[in-house]
C-alpha cells in the first residue's frame, strides 16, 4: 500500500533587502544619468541653433572617456580653419618623438629674429630670446599659445610643415587635419574638425608619463581665462580642466574654438570636448563673433554642470570683443 508523500517544496533563496536596495539605487542612478544627458544635449542643441540663426558654422564633439560613449555630436567632421587648435597635433608628434628619444626636452633650439611672430607667447615679444630648451618652447606653445614657438617646433624640431603633414597623413584619425605650407619655412596652421581635435587631446592625455604630465600642466593653467569653458570655471577643488583655445579673426571667417578634457577628481569622471565655431567676418558688425564667443561659454557652463561642478560662474559674462589680426598668421 502506497503511503501519500508530502510534497517537497523547492527551496528559493530570496535576495537580501540590501541587495534589492542596491539594485534600486543603481537603476535610479542610471535614470538620473540619462536625464542629465538628455538635458545636456538639449542645452547644447539650443546653443547650436542660436548660432546657426546668425550663420555661424558650429561643430561639437563630446565624449564620456570612461565609457567611450559619444554624448553629443554636431558637424563633427565639418572642416574649419583650426587656428591654434592645430598646435595640439603638433604637440602629439612632439610627444611621440620625446618618448622615442628622437628629441629630448633639454636640447637647445635656435632661431633668428625673422622667425619671431606676433602673439601672446614669451618668444613672441620684441627682444625675446632666440634660443631655448625644447621643453621651454613647447610649454610656451601650449600654455601661452606662442606663435613663434609653433613655428620653431615645426621647423627646427619636426622637419618642416611638409614632414608634419606626412606624419598626420599616416594617422587615419587625423584625416582632416593638415598644416598649409606656403614655402620651405612658412605655413598656415590649416584645418581640422571637432572629431580630429578631440581624438588628438585624448591621445595626448591618455598615457600619463612625465612628458604627458608636462603638457597637462602647461594646458591646465593656460593664460586664456576669458574664453570658452575655462571662463565659466570658478574655484572648484574637484574640477581640473586641460584645454587649448583657437582664436583668430580673418576675412574668411572669425574662429572661436575650444578643445579640452574636463576631469572630476571626486567622481573620477572625465569628458573630452571639442567646440568649433566660425562666424562670418564683418568689420562693421561683429555681433556674430560675439555670439560665437558666448556660445562657447554657454556650452562650457552646460558641460560643467553636467560634470557636477558646483562652482561655475552663474552670471552671463558677455565677452568684450577685441579685434584680432585680420589675416591668418604665417608661421
C-alpha atoms as a PDB file:
ATOM      1  CA  UNK A   1       0.000   0.000   0.000  1.00  0.00           C
ATOM      2  CA  UNK A   2       1.369   3.298  -1.071  1.00  0.00           C
ATOM      3  CA  UNK A   3       1.743   5.956   1.527  1.00  0.00           C
ATOM      4  CA  UNK A   4       0.904   9.505   0.386  1.00  0.00           C
ATOM      5  CA  UNK A   5       4.067  11.555   0.110  1.00  0.00           C
ATOM      6  CA  UNK A   6       4.350  15.049   1.485  1.00  0.00           C
ATOM      7  CA  UNK A   7       5.176  17.374  -1.411  1.00  0.00           C
ATOM      8  CA  UNK A   8       8.736  18.625  -1.275  1.00  0.00           C
ATOM      9  CA  UNK A   9       8.888  22.362  -1.831  1.00  0.00           C
ATOM     10  CA  UNK A  10      11.720  23.798  -3.961  1.00  0.00           C
ATOM     11  CA  UNK A  11      13.948  25.999  -1.852  1.00  0.00           C
ATOM     12  CA  UNK A  12      14.094  29.526  -3.243  1.00  0.00           C
ATOM     13  CA  UNK A  13      16.691  31.986  -1.999  1.00  0.00           C
ATOM     14  CA  UNK A  14      15.251  35.473  -1.893  1.00  0.00           C
ATOM     15  CA  UNK A  15      17.556  38.449  -2.408  1.00  0.00           C
ATOM     16  CA  UNK A  16      18.548  40.227   0.732  1.00  0.00           C
ATOM     17  CA  UNK A  17      16.958  43.573   1.387  1.00  0.00           C
ATOM     18  CA  UNK A  18      20.352  45.240   0.977  1.00  0.00           C
ATOM     19  CA  UNK A  19      20.729  43.704  -2.488  1.00  0.00           C
ATOM     20  CA  UNK A  20      17.297  44.931  -3.526  1.00  0.00           C
ATOM     21  CA  UNK A  21      18.139  48.391  -2.241  1.00  0.00           C
ATOM     22  CA  UNK A  22      21.466  48.380  -4.115  1.00  0.00           C
ATOM     23  CA  UNK A  23      19.727  47.345  -7.325  1.00  0.00           C
ATOM     24  CA  UNK A  24      17.114  50.067  -6.902  1.00  0.00           C
ATOM     25  CA  UNK A  25      19.819  52.626  -6.270  1.00  0.00           C
ATOM     26  CA  UNK A  26      21.703  51.513  -9.361  1.00  0.00           C
ATOM     27  CA  UNK A  27      18.591  51.848 -11.544  1.00  0.00           C
ATOM     28  CA  UNK A  28      17.861  55.255 -10.043  1.00  0.00           C
ATOM     29  CA  UNK A  29      21.422  56.428 -10.792  1.00  0.00           C
ATOM     30  CA  UNK A  30      21.123  55.179 -14.373  1.00  0.00           C
ATOM     31  CA  UNK A  31      17.844  57.050 -14.772  1.00  0.00           C
ATOM     32  CA  UNK A  32      19.284  60.246 -13.311  1.00  0.00           C
ATOM     33  CA  UNK A  33      22.296  59.995 -15.611  1.00  0.00           C
ATOM     34  CA  UNK A  34      20.032  59.512 -18.618  1.00  0.00           C
ATOM     35  CA  UNK A  35      18.021  62.598 -17.667  1.00  0.00           C
ATOM     36  CA  UNK A  36      21.226  64.604 -17.258  1.00  0.00           C
ATOM     37  CA  UNK A  37      22.461  63.529 -20.693  1.00  0.00           C
ATOM     38  CA  UNK A  38      19.155  64.437 -22.341  1.00  0.00           C
ATOM     39  CA  UNK A  39      19.224  67.853 -20.675  1.00  0.00           C
ATOM     40  CA  UNK A  40      22.866  68.410 -21.714  1.00  0.00           C
ATOM     41  CA  UNK A  41      22.020  67.623 -25.345  1.00  0.00           C
ATOM     42  CA  UNK A  42      19.032  69.959 -25.142  1.00  0.00           C
ATOM     43  CA  UNK A  43      21.163  72.851 -23.864  1.00  0.00           C
ATOM     44  CA  UNK A  44      23.933  72.388 -26.416  1.00  0.00           C
ATOM     45  CA  UNK A  45      21.416  71.958 -29.224  1.00  0.00           C
ATOM     46  CA  UNK A  46      19.907  75.296 -28.197  1.00  0.00           C
ATOM     47  CA  UNK A  47      23.326  76.983 -28.408  1.00  0.00           C
ATOM     48  CA  UNK A  48      23.964  75.461 -31.828  1.00  0.00           C
ATOM     49  CA  UNK A  49      20.597  76.559 -33.194  1.00  0.00           C
ATOM     50  CA  UNK A  50      21.091  80.103 -31.943  1.00  0.00           C
ATOM     51  CA  UNK A  51      24.493  80.141 -33.654  1.00  0.00           C
ATOM     52  CA  UNK A  52      23.084  78.889 -36.918  1.00  0.00           C
ATOM     53  CA  UNK A  53      20.476  81.656 -36.942  1.00  0.00           C
ATOM     54  CA  UNK A  54      23.461  84.001 -37.312  1.00  0.00           C
ATOM     55  CA  UNK A  55      25.161  81.799 -39.934  1.00  0.00           C
ATOM     56  CA  UNK A  56      27.825  80.626 -37.510  1.00  0.00           C
ATOM     57  CA  UNK A  57      29.254  77.257 -38.544  1.00  0.00           C
ATOM     58  CA  UNK A  58      29.266  75.180 -35.368  1.00  0.00           C
ATOM     59  CA  UNK A  59      30.795  71.765 -34.713  1.00  0.00           C
ATOM     60  CA  UNK A  60      30.547  69.815 -31.466  1.00  0.00           C
ATOM     61  CA  UNK A  61      32.012  66.539 -30.279  1.00  0.00           C
ATOM     62  CA  UNK A  62      31.604  65.456 -26.658  1.00  0.00           C
ATOM     63  CA  UNK A  63      32.637  62.054 -25.310  1.00  0.00           C
ATOM     64  CA  UNK A  64      32.494  60.300 -21.938  1.00  0.00           C
ATOM     65  CA  UNK A  65      36.047  58.946 -21.721  1.00  0.00           C
ATOM     66  CA  UNK A  66      35.195  56.277 -19.129  1.00  0.00           C
ATOM     67  CA  UNK A  67      32.586  54.581 -21.319  1.00  0.00           C
ATOM     68  CA  UNK A  68      33.847  55.917 -24.686  1.00  0.00           C
ATOM     69  CA  UNK A  69      30.279  56.955 -25.444  1.00  0.00           C
ATOM     70  CA  UNK A  70      29.546  59.952 -27.626  1.00  0.00           C
ATOM     71  CA  UNK A  71      27.226  62.227 -25.670  1.00  0.00           C
ATOM     72  CA  UNK A  72      26.788  64.995 -28.253  1.00  0.00           C
ATOM     73  CA  UNK A  73      27.899  65.447 -31.825  1.00  0.00           C
ATOM     74  CA  UNK A  74      27.030  68.018 -34.455  1.00  0.00           C
ATOM     75  CA  UNK A  75      29.016  68.646 -37.638  1.00  0.00           C
ATOM     76  CA  UNK A  76      31.894  66.797 -36.014  1.00  0.00           C
ATOM     77  CA  UNK A  77      33.503  66.052 -39.401  1.00  0.00           C
ATOM     78  CA  UNK A  78      32.987  69.520 -40.886  1.00  0.00           C
ATOM     79  CA  UNK A  79      36.353  71.169 -41.553  1.00  0.00           C
ATOM     80  CA  UNK A  80      37.013  74.629 -40.179  1.00  0.00           C
ATOM     81  CA  UNK A  81      40.177  76.680 -40.054  1.00  0.00           C
ATOM     82  CA  UNK A  82      41.686  75.378 -36.837  1.00  0.00           C
ATOM     83  CA  UNK A  83      43.737  78.415 -35.773  1.00  0.00           C
ATOM     84  CA  UNK A  84      45.770  77.485 -32.688  1.00  0.00           C
ATOM     85  CA  UNK A  85      43.867  74.226 -32.156  1.00  0.00           C
ATOM     86  CA  UNK A  86      46.320  72.632 -34.607  1.00  0.00           C
ATOM     87  CA  UNK A  87      49.070  73.226 -32.072  1.00  0.00           C
ATOM     88  CA  UNK A  88      47.611  70.126 -30.385  1.00  0.00           C
ATOM     89  CA  UNK A  89      48.500  67.637 -33.165  1.00  0.00           C
ATOM     90  CA  UNK A  90      51.921  69.318 -33.452  1.00  0.00           C
ATOM     91  CA  UNK A  91      52.246  68.621 -29.728  1.00  0.00           C
ATOM     92  CA  UNK A  92      51.234  64.999 -30.308  1.00  0.00           C
ATOM     93  CA  UNK A  93      54.089  64.469 -32.785  1.00  0.00           C
ATOM     94  CA  UNK A  94      56.499  66.054 -30.326  1.00  0.00           C
ATOM     95  CA  UNK A  95      55.203  63.748 -27.598  1.00  0.00           C
ATOM     96  CA  UNK A  96      55.909  60.738 -29.818  1.00  0.00           C
ATOM     97  CA  UNK A  97      59.444  61.946 -30.554  1.00  0.00           C
ATOM     98  CA  UNK A  98      60.194  62.674 -26.899  1.00  0.00           C
ATOM     99  CA  UNK A  99      59.060  59.179 -25.944  1.00  0.00           C
ATOM    100  CA  UNK A 100      61.124  57.584 -28.695  1.00  0.00           C
ATOM    101  CA  UNK A 101      64.228  59.628 -27.856  1.00  0.00           C
ATOM    102  CA  UNK A 102      64.307  61.328 -31.274  1.00  0.00           C
ATOM    103  CA  UNK A 103      64.005  64.631 -29.370  1.00  0.00           C
ATOM    104  CA  UNK A 104      64.990  65.460 -25.820  1.00  0.00           C
ATOM    105  CA  UNK A 105      63.393  68.078 -23.555  1.00  0.00           C
ATOM    106  CA  UNK A 106      66.683  69.769 -22.769  1.00  0.00           C
ATOM    107  CA  UNK A 107      68.056  70.117 -26.294  1.00  0.00           C
ATOM    108  CA  UNK A 108      68.578  73.711 -27.393  1.00  0.00           C
ATOM    109  CA  UNK A 109      66.604  75.120 -30.308  1.00  0.00           C
ATOM    110  CA  UNK A 110      67.989  78.231 -32.016  1.00  0.00           C
ATOM    111  CA  UNK A 111      66.280  80.668 -34.362  1.00  0.00           C
ATOM    112  CA  UNK A 112      66.573  84.217 -35.708  1.00  0.00           C
ATOM    113  CA  UNK A 113      64.584  87.411 -35.209  1.00  0.00           C
ATOM    114  CA  UNK A 114      62.959  86.775 -38.614  1.00  0.00           C
ATOM    115  CA  UNK A 115      61.296  83.702 -37.089  1.00  0.00           C
ATOM    116  CA  UNK A 116      59.509  85.795 -34.486  1.00  0.00           C
ATOM    117  CA  UNK A 117      55.724  86.091 -34.857  1.00  0.00           C
ATOM    118  CA  UNK A 118      53.180  88.270 -33.066  1.00  0.00           C
ATOM    119  CA  UNK A 119      51.272  86.645 -30.250  1.00  0.00           C
ATOM    120  CA  UNK A 120      50.877  86.133 -26.519  1.00  0.00           C
ATOM    121  CA  UNK A 121      53.854  83.834 -26.013  1.00  0.00           C
ATOM    122  CA  UNK A 122      57.140  84.616 -24.307  1.00  0.00           C
ATOM    123  CA  UNK A 123      59.072  84.203 -27.554  1.00  0.00           C
ATOM    124  CA  UNK A 124      56.588  86.369 -29.490  1.00  0.00           C
ATOM    125  CA  UNK A 125      57.667  89.507 -27.672  1.00  0.00           C
ATOM    126  CA  UNK A 126      60.134  92.051 -29.121  1.00  0.00           C
ATOM    127  CA  UNK A 127      63.636  91.405 -27.852  1.00  0.00           C
ATOM    128  CA  UNK A 128      62.770  87.900 -26.620  1.00  0.00           C
ATOM    129  CA  UNK A 129      65.467  85.168 -26.608  1.00  0.00           C
ATOM    130  CA  UNK A 130      66.482  83.498 -29.883  1.00  0.00           C
ATOM    131  CA  UNK A 131      67.326  80.154 -28.308  1.00  0.00           C
ATOM    132  CA  UNK A 132      65.811  77.997 -25.561  1.00  0.00           C
ATOM    133  CA  UNK A 133      65.468  74.371 -24.457  1.00  0.00           C
ATOM    134  CA  UNK A 134      62.832  72.479 -26.398  1.00  0.00           C
ATOM    135  CA  UNK A 135      60.731  71.997 -23.256  1.00  0.00           C
ATOM    136  CA  UNK A 136      60.524  75.780 -22.743  1.00  0.00           C
ATOM    137  CA  UNK A 137      59.382  76.319 -26.320  1.00  0.00           C
ATOM    138  CA  UNK A 138      56.828  73.504 -26.030  1.00  0.00           C
ATOM    139  CA  UNK A 139      55.488  74.950 -22.770  1.00  0.00           C
ATOM    140  CA  UNK A 140      55.137  78.354 -24.431  1.00  0.00           C
ATOM    141  CA  UNK A 141      53.162  76.847 -27.331  1.00  0.00           C
ATOM    142  CA  UNK A 142      50.674  75.065 -25.043  1.00  0.00           C
ATOM    143  CA  UNK A 143      50.427  77.477 -22.117  1.00  0.00           C
ATOM    144  CA  UNK A 144      50.505  80.832 -23.945  1.00  0.00           C
ATOM    145  CA  UNK A 145      49.699  79.621 -27.483  1.00  0.00           C
ATOM    146  CA  UNK A 146      53.050  81.006 -28.665  1.00  0.00           C
ATOM    147  CA  UNK A 147      53.120  81.585 -32.414  1.00  0.00           C
ATOM    148  CA  UNK A 148      56.899  81.806 -32.615  1.00  0.00           C
ATOM    149  CA  UNK A 149      57.007  78.611 -30.541  1.00  0.00           C
ATOM    150  CA  UNK A 150      54.951  76.549 -33.006  1.00  0.00           C
ATOM    151  CA  UNK A 151      57.000  77.864 -35.949  1.00  0.00           C
ATOM    152  CA  UNK A 152      60.230  76.838 -34.214  1.00  0.00           C
ATOM    153  CA  UNK A 153      58.938  73.433 -33.137  1.00  0.00           C
ATOM    154  CA  UNK A 154      57.643  72.587 -36.612  1.00  0.00           C
ATOM    155  CA  UNK A 155      60.724  73.828 -38.491  1.00  0.00           C
ATOM    156  CA  UNK A 156      63.526  73.083 -36.043  1.00  0.00           C
ATOM    157  CA  UNK A 157      62.112  70.070 -34.241  1.00  0.00           C
ATOM    158  CA  UNK A 158      59.849  68.210 -36.684  1.00  0.00           C
ATOM    159  CA  UNK A 159      61.492  68.884 -40.055  1.00  0.00           C
ATOM    160  CA  UNK A 160      59.024  71.392 -41.509  1.00  0.00           C
ATOM    161  CA  UNK A 161      55.333  71.561 -42.401  1.00  0.00           C
ATOM    162  CA  UNK A 162      55.513  69.010 -45.235  1.00  0.00           C
ATOM    163  CA  UNK A 163      57.116  66.429 -42.936  1.00  0.00           C
ATOM    164  CA  UNK A 164      54.476  67.146 -40.295  1.00  0.00           C
ATOM    165  CA  UNK A 165      51.693  66.602 -42.848  1.00  0.00           C
ATOM    166  CA  UNK A 166      53.232  63.274 -43.882  1.00  0.00           C
ATOM    167  CA  UNK A 167      53.001  62.118 -40.285  1.00  0.00           C
ATOM    168  CA  UNK A 168      49.451  63.410 -39.936  1.00  0.00           C
ATOM    169  CA  UNK A 169      48.502  61.519 -43.106  1.00  0.00           C
ATOM    170  CA  UNK A 170      49.734  58.278 -41.521  1.00  0.00           C
ATOM    171  CA  UNK A 171      47.099  58.639 -38.787  1.00  0.00           C
ATOM    172  CA  UNK A 172      43.575  57.835 -40.064  1.00  0.00           C
ATOM    173  CA  UNK A 173      42.113  59.717 -37.092  1.00  0.00           C
ATOM    174  CA  UNK A 174      43.648  62.949 -38.452  1.00  0.00           C
ATOM    175  CA  UNK A 175      42.164  62.638 -41.926  1.00  0.00           C
ATOM    176  CA  UNK A 176      41.010  66.289 -41.918  1.00  0.00           C
ATOM    177  CA  UNK A 177      43.982  67.807 -40.088  1.00  0.00           C
ATOM    178  CA  UNK A 178      46.767  69.410 -42.123  1.00  0.00           C
ATOM    179  CA  UNK A 179      49.084  72.392 -41.983  1.00  0.00           C
ATOM    180  CA  UNK A 180      49.111  74.589 -45.086  1.00  0.00           C
ATOM    181  CA  UNK A 181      52.714  75.039 -46.305  1.00  0.00           C
ATOM    182  CA  UNK A 182      53.485  78.306 -48.089  1.00  0.00           C
ATOM    183  CA  UNK A 183      57.154  77.668 -48.806  1.00  0.00           C
ATOM    184  CA  UNK A 184      60.050  75.791 -47.237  1.00  0.00           C
ATOM    185  CA  UNK A 185      59.736  77.552 -43.881  1.00  0.00           C
ATOM    186  CA  UNK A 186      56.344  79.288 -43.719  1.00  0.00           C
ATOM    187  CA  UNK A 187      52.913  77.768 -43.204  1.00  0.00           C
ATOM    188  CA  UNK A 188      49.384  78.346 -42.001  1.00  0.00           C
ATOM    189  CA  UNK A 189      48.100  76.130 -39.207  1.00  0.00           C
ATOM    190  CA  UNK A 190      45.409  74.815 -41.545  1.00  0.00           C
ATOM    191  CA  UNK A 191      42.143  72.976 -40.986  1.00  0.00           C
ATOM    192  CA  UNK A 192      40.753  70.403 -38.608  1.00  0.00           C
ATOM    193  CA  UNK A 193      37.444  69.099 -37.288  1.00  0.00           C
ATOM    194  CA  UNK A 194      35.907  68.582 -33.854  1.00  0.00           C
ATOM    195  CA  UNK A 195      36.354  64.804 -34.166  1.00  0.00           C
ATOM    196  CA  UNK A 196      40.040  65.051 -35.165  1.00  0.00           C
ATOM    197  CA  UNK A 197      40.905  67.511 -32.420  1.00  0.00           C
ATOM    198  CA  UNK A 198      39.045  65.586 -29.724  1.00  0.00           C
ATOM    199  CA  UNK A 199      40.925  62.421 -30.676  1.00  0.00           C
ATOM    200  CA  UNK A 200      44.179  64.383 -30.515  1.00  0.00           C
ATOM    201  CA  UNK A 201      43.767  65.715 -26.999  1.00  0.00           C
ATOM    202  CA  UNK A 202      42.600  62.299 -25.817  1.00  0.00           C
ATOM    203  CA  UNK A 203      45.801  60.783 -27.228  1.00  0.00           C
ATOM    204  CA  UNK A 204      47.921  63.499 -25.634  1.00  0.00           C
ATOM    205  CA  UNK A 205      46.492  62.770 -22.191  1.00  0.00           C
ATOM    206  CA  UNK A 206      45.859  59.035 -22.484  1.00  0.00           C
ATOM    207  CA  UNK A 207      49.150  57.805 -21.061  1.00  0.00           C
ATOM    208  CA  UNK A 208      50.366  59.898 -18.151  1.00  0.00           C
ATOM    209  CA  UNK A 209      54.142  59.606 -18.311  1.00  0.00           C
ATOM    210  CA  UNK A 210      56.401  62.563 -17.487  1.00  0.00           C
ATOM    211  CA  UNK A 211      56.052  64.077 -20.958  1.00  0.00           C
ATOM    212  CA  UNK A 212      52.256  63.942 -20.953  1.00  0.00           C
ATOM    213  CA  UNK A 213      52.162  65.336 -17.412  1.00  0.00           C
ATOM    214  CA  UNK A 214      54.357  68.234 -18.554  1.00  0.00           C
ATOM    215  CA  UNK A 215      51.871  69.025 -21.337  1.00  0.00           C
ATOM    216  CA  UNK A 216      48.932  68.559 -18.976  1.00  0.00           C
ATOM    217  CA  UNK A 217      50.383  71.075 -16.521  1.00  0.00           C
ATOM    218  CA  UNK A 218      51.037  73.552 -19.339  1.00  0.00           C
ATOM    219  CA  UNK A 219      47.423  73.454 -20.508  1.00  0.00           C
ATOM    220  CA  UNK A 220      45.805  73.153 -17.080  1.00  0.00           C
ATOM    221  CA  UNK A 221      46.710  76.725 -16.162  1.00  0.00           C
ATOM    222  CA  UNK A 222      46.885  78.325 -19.610  1.00  0.00           C
ATOM    223  CA  UNK A 223      46.528  82.087 -19.861  1.00  0.00           C
ATOM    224  CA  UNK A 224      43.191  82.186 -21.736  1.00  0.00           C
ATOM    225  CA  UNK A 225      40.904  82.585 -18.745  1.00  0.00           C
ATOM    226  CA  UNK A 226      38.241  84.691 -20.509  1.00  0.00           C
ATOM    227  CA  UNK A 227      37.432  82.226 -23.297  1.00  0.00           C
ATOM    228  CA  UNK A 228      35.316  79.126 -23.599  1.00  0.00           C
ATOM    229  CA  UNK A 229      34.857  76.563 -20.864  1.00  0.00           C
ATOM    230  CA  UNK A 230      37.631  77.990 -18.665  1.00  0.00           C
ATOM    231  CA  UNK A 231      35.817  81.335 -18.414  1.00  0.00           C
ATOM    232  CA  UNK A 232      32.943  79.546 -16.648  1.00  0.00           C
ATOM    233  CA  UNK A 233      35.045  77.535 -14.201  1.00  0.00           C
ATOM    234  CA  UNK A 234      35.208  79.123 -10.773  1.00  0.00           C
ATOM    235  CA  UNK A 235      37.481  77.846  -7.990  1.00  0.00           C
ATOM    236  CA  UNK A 236      36.285  74.256  -7.801  1.00  0.00           C
ATOM    237  CA  UNK A 237      38.626  71.894  -5.968  1.00  0.00           C
ATOM    238  CA  UNK A 238      37.139  68.869  -7.743  1.00  0.00           C
ATOM    239  CA  UNK A 239      37.341  70.017 -11.359  1.00  0.00           C
ATOM    240  CA  UNK A 240      40.522  70.029 -13.445  1.00  0.00           C
ATOM    241  CA  UNK A 241      40.355  71.495 -16.943  1.00  0.00           C
ATOM    242  CA  UNK A 242      43.057  70.813 -19.539  1.00  0.00           C
ATOM    243  CA  UNK A 243      42.332  72.720 -22.736  1.00  0.00           C
ATOM    244  CA  UNK A 244      43.532  74.657 -25.766  1.00  0.00           C
ATOM    245  CA  UNK A 245      41.697  77.504 -27.497  1.00  0.00           C
ATOM    246  CA  UNK A 246      41.947  78.733 -31.076  1.00  0.00           C
ATOM    247  CA  UNK A 247      41.088  82.398 -31.632  1.00  0.00           C
ATOM    248  CA  UNK A 248      41.564  84.279 -34.887  1.00  0.00           C
ATOM    249  CA  UNK A 249      39.741  86.954 -36.867  1.00  0.00           C
ATOM    250  CA  UNK A 250      40.117  86.572 -40.606  1.00  0.00           C
ATOM    251  CA  UNK A 251      38.335  87.776 -43.733  1.00  0.00           C
ATOM    252  CA  UNK A 252      37.345  84.155 -44.433  1.00  0.00           C
ATOM    253  CA  UNK A 253      35.688  83.832 -41.016  1.00  0.00           C
ATOM    254  CA  UNK A 254      36.311  84.547 -37.351  1.00  0.00           C
ATOM    255  CA  UNK A 255      37.363  81.405 -35.497  1.00  0.00           C
ATOM    256  CA  UNK A 256      36.478  80.661 -31.886  1.00  0.00           C
ATOM    257  CA  UNK A 257      37.333  77.089 -30.842  1.00  0.00           C
ATOM    258  CA  UNK A 258      37.884  75.294 -27.543  1.00  0.00           C
ATOM    259  CA  UNK A 259      39.121  71.707 -27.135  1.00  0.00           C
ATOM    260  CA  UNK A 260      39.831  70.022 -23.838  1.00  0.00           C
ATOM    261  CA  UNK A 261      39.297  67.360 -21.213  1.00  0.00           C
ATOM    262  CA  UNK A 262      37.362  68.031 -18.030  1.00  0.00           C
ATOM    263  CA  UNK A 263      38.250  65.816 -15.045  1.00  0.00           C
ATOM    264  CA  UNK A 264      36.136  65.462 -11.912  1.00  0.00           C
ATOM    265  CA  UNK A 265      38.644  64.352  -9.266  1.00  0.00           C
ATOM    266  CA  UNK A 266      35.855  63.385  -6.840  1.00  0.00           C
ATOM    267  CA  UNK A 267      33.749  61.167  -9.110  1.00  0.00           C
ATOM    268  CA  UNK A 268      36.708  60.229 -11.381  1.00  0.00           C
ATOM    269  CA  UNK A 269      34.576  61.008 -14.420  1.00  0.00           C
ATOM    270  CA  UNK A 270      36.262  62.607 -17.420  1.00  0.00           C
ATOM    271  CA  UNK A 271      34.806  64.193 -20.534  1.00  0.00           C
ATOM    272  CA  UNK A 272      36.590  65.226 -23.718  1.00  0.00           C
ATOM    273  CA  UNK A 273      35.004  68.023 -25.692  1.00  0.00           C
ATOM    274  CA  UNK A 274      35.612  69.920 -28.906  1.00  0.00           C
ATOM    275  CA  UNK A 275      33.639  73.081 -29.670  1.00  0.00           C
ATOM    276  CA  UNK A 276      34.318  74.746 -33.057  1.00  0.00           C
ATOM    277  CA  UNK A 277      32.696  77.941 -34.350  1.00  0.00           C
ATOM    278  CA  UNK A 278      33.384  80.065 -37.413  1.00  0.00           C
ATOM    279  CA  UNK A 279      31.419  83.312 -37.596  1.00  0.00           C
ATOM    280  CA  UNK A 280      31.030  85.406 -40.762  1.00  0.00           C
ATOM    281  CA  UNK A 281      33.630  88.154 -40.922  1.00  0.00           C
ATOM    282  CA  UNK A 282      32.026  91.585 -40.662  1.00  0.00           C
ATOM    283  CA  UNK A 283      34.248  94.555 -39.930  1.00  0.00           C
ATOM    284  CA  UNK A 284      31.297  96.824 -39.156  1.00  0.00           C
ATOM    285  CA  UNK A 285      29.083  94.476 -37.147  1.00  0.00           C
ATOM    286  CA  UNK A 286      30.888  91.878 -35.011  1.00  0.00           C
ATOM    287  CA  UNK A 287      27.674  90.596 -33.400  1.00  0.00           C
ATOM    288  CA  UNK A 288      28.002  87.110 -34.907  1.00  0.00           C
ATOM    289  CA  UNK A 289      31.525  86.760 -33.500  1.00  0.00           C
ATOM    290  CA  UNK A 290      30.343  87.969 -30.105  1.00  0.00           C
ATOM    291  CA  UNK A 291      27.586  85.354 -30.285  1.00  0.00           C
ATOM    292  CA  UNK A 292      30.078  82.605 -31.213  1.00  0.00           C
ATOM    293  CA  UNK A 293      32.249  83.618 -28.267  1.00  0.00           C
ATOM    294  CA  UNK A 294      29.261  83.471 -25.953  1.00  0.00           C
ATOM    295  CA  UNK A 295      28.173  80.082 -27.267  1.00  0.00           C
ATOM    296  CA  UNK A 296      31.464  78.531 -26.140  1.00  0.00           C
ATOM    297  CA  UNK A 297      30.787  79.902 -22.666  1.00  0.00           C
ATOM    298  CA  UNK A 298      27.202  78.665 -22.679  1.00  0.00           C
ATOM    299  CA  UNK A 299      28.190  75.158 -23.805  1.00  0.00           C
ATOM    300  CA  UNK A 300      31.026  75.177 -21.304  1.00  0.00           C
ATOM    301  CA  UNK A 301      28.724  76.072 -18.433  1.00  0.00           C
ATOM    302  CA  UNK A 302      26.330  73.298 -19.506  1.00  0.00           C
ATOM    303  CA  UNK A 303      29.176  70.792 -19.574  1.00  0.00           C
ATOM    304  CA  UNK A 304      30.475  71.872 -16.170  1.00  0.00           C
ATOM    305  CA  UNK A 305      27.036  71.438 -14.591  1.00  0.00           C
ATOM    306  CA  UNK A 306      26.732  68.019 -16.232  1.00  0.00           C
ATOM    307  CA  UNK A 307      30.125  67.054 -14.790  1.00  0.00           C
ATOM    308  CA  UNK A 308      28.881  68.025 -11.304  1.00  0.00           C
ATOM    309  CA  UNK A 309      30.893  71.176 -10.910  1.00  0.00           C
ATOM    310  CA  UNK A 310      29.286  73.141  -8.096  1.00  0.00           C
ATOM    311  CA  UNK A 311      31.185  76.377  -8.625  1.00  0.00           C
ATOM    312  CA  UNK A 312      30.527  77.649 -12.122  1.00  0.00           C
ATOM    313  CA  UNK A 313      30.033  81.316 -12.809  1.00  0.00           C
ATOM    314  CA  UNK A 314      26.315  81.979 -12.798  1.00  0.00           C
ATOM    315  CA  UNK A 315      26.375  85.424 -14.348  1.00  0.00           C
ATOM    316  CA  UNK A 316      26.097  85.873 -18.091  1.00  0.00           C
ATOM    317  CA  UNK A 317      29.640  87.022 -18.732  1.00  0.00           C
ATOM    318  CA  UNK A 318      29.458  88.727 -22.082  1.00  0.00           C
ATOM    319  CA  UNK A 319      32.749  88.797 -23.926  1.00  0.00           C
ATOM    320  CA  UNK A 320      34.358  92.081 -24.778  1.00  0.00           C
ATOM    321  CA  UNK A 321      35.088  91.997 -28.486  1.00  0.00           C
ATOM    322  CA  UNK A 322      38.795  92.544 -29.061  1.00  0.00           C
ATOM    323  CA  UNK A 323      39.724  92.565 -32.711  1.00  0.00           C
ATOM    324  CA  UNK A 324      42.461  90.113 -33.616  1.00  0.00           C
ATOM    325  CA  UNK A 325      44.701  90.163 -36.711  1.00  0.00           C
ATOM    326  CA  UNK A 326      42.618  90.219 -39.879  1.00  0.00           C
ATOM    327  CA  UNK A 327      44.981  87.936 -41.770  1.00  0.00           C
ATOM    328  CA  UNK A 328      45.883  84.396 -40.909  1.00  0.00           C
ATOM    329  CA  UNK A 329      49.252  84.258 -39.260  1.00  0.00           C
ATOM    330  CA  UNK A 330      52.013  82.938 -41.479  1.00  0.00           C
ATOM    331  CA  UNK A 331      54.142  80.808 -39.202  1.00  0.00           C
END
